[in-house]
GROMACS .gro file of C-alpha atoms in nm:
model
   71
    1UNK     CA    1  -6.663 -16.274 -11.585
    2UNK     CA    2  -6.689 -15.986 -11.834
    3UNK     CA    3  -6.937 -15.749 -11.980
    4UNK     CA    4  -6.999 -15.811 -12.325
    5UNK     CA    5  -7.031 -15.479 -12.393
    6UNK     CA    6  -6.762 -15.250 -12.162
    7UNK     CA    7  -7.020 -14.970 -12.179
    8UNK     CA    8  -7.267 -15.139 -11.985
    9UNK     CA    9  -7.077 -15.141 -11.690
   10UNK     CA   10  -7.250 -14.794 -11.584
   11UNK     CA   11  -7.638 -14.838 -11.654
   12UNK     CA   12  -7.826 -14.559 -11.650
   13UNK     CA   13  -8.183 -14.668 -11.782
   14UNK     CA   14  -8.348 -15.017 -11.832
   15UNK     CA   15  -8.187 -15.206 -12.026
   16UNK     CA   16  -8.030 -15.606 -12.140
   17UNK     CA   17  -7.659 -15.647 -12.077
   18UNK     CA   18  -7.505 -15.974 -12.166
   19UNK     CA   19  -7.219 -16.125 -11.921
   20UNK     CA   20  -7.006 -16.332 -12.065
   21UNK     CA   21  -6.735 -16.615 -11.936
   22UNK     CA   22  -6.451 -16.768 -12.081
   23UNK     CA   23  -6.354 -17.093 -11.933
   24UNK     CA   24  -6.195 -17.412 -11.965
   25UNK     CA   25  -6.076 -17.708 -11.831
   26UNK     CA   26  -5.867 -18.030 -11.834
   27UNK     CA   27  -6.197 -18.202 -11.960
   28UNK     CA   28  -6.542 -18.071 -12.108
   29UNK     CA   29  -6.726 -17.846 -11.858
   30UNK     CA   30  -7.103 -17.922 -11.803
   31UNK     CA   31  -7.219 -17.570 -11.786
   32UNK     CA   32  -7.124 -17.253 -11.660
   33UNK     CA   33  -7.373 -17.087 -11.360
   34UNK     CA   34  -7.441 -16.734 -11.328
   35UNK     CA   35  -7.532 -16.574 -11.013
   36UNK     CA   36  -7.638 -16.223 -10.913
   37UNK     CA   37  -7.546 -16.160 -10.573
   38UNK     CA   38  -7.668 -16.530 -10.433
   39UNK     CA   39  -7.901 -16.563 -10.613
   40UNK     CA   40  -7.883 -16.843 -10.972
   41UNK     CA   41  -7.974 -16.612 -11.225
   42UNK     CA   42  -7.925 -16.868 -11.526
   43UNK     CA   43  -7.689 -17.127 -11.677
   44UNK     CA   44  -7.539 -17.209 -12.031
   45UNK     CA   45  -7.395 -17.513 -12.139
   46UNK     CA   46  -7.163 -17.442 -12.433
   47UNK     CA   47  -6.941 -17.126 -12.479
   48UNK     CA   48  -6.916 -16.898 -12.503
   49UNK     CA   49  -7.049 -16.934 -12.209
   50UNK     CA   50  -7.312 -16.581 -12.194
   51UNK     CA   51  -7.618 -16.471 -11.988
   52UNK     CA   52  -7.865 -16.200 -12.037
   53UNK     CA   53  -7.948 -16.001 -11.766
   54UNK     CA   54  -8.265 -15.722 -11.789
   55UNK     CA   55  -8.214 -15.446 -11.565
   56UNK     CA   56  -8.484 -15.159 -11.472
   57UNK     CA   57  -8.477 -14.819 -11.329
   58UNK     CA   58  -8.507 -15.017 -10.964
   59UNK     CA   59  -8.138 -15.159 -11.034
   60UNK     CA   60  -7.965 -14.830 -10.954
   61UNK     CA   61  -7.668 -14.886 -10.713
   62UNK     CA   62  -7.340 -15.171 -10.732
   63UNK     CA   63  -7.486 -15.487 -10.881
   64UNK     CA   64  -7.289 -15.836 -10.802
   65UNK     CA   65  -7.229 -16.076 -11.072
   66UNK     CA   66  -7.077 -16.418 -11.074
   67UNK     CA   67  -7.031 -16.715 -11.226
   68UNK     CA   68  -6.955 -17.100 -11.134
   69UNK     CA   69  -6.798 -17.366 -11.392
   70UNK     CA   70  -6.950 -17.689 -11.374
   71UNK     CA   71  -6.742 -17.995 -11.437
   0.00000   0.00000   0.00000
């Protein structure tokens, strides 16, 4: 799991950031699961595999992110 932009990885204001996944498998993978902390934040079915995440002035502090290939 990867930012898709590196710069995002310190947030100082509201704002989208986009994770992203790369990830494979001996046969096609139904979709890829993204969490934030517990919590199912979204899903994507083809790759690259990518979810948007808004973020607001309440986000301050270590955020969690991660994500779950589905066969």
């Amino acid at each position: 799991l990867q930012l898709q932009n590196a710069a995002d990885s310190t947030v100082t204001a509201a704002k989208i950031i986009v994770l992203q996944v790369t990830a494979q498998d001996d046969k096609e993978l139904a979709k890829v699961e993204f969490f934030q902390g517990g919590t199912k934040i979204g899903e994507d079915p083809t790759s690259p595999y990518e979810q948007s995440v808004n973020l607001t002035r309440d986000d301050n502090g270590n955020l969690s992110f991660t994500a779950k290939a589905v066969d």
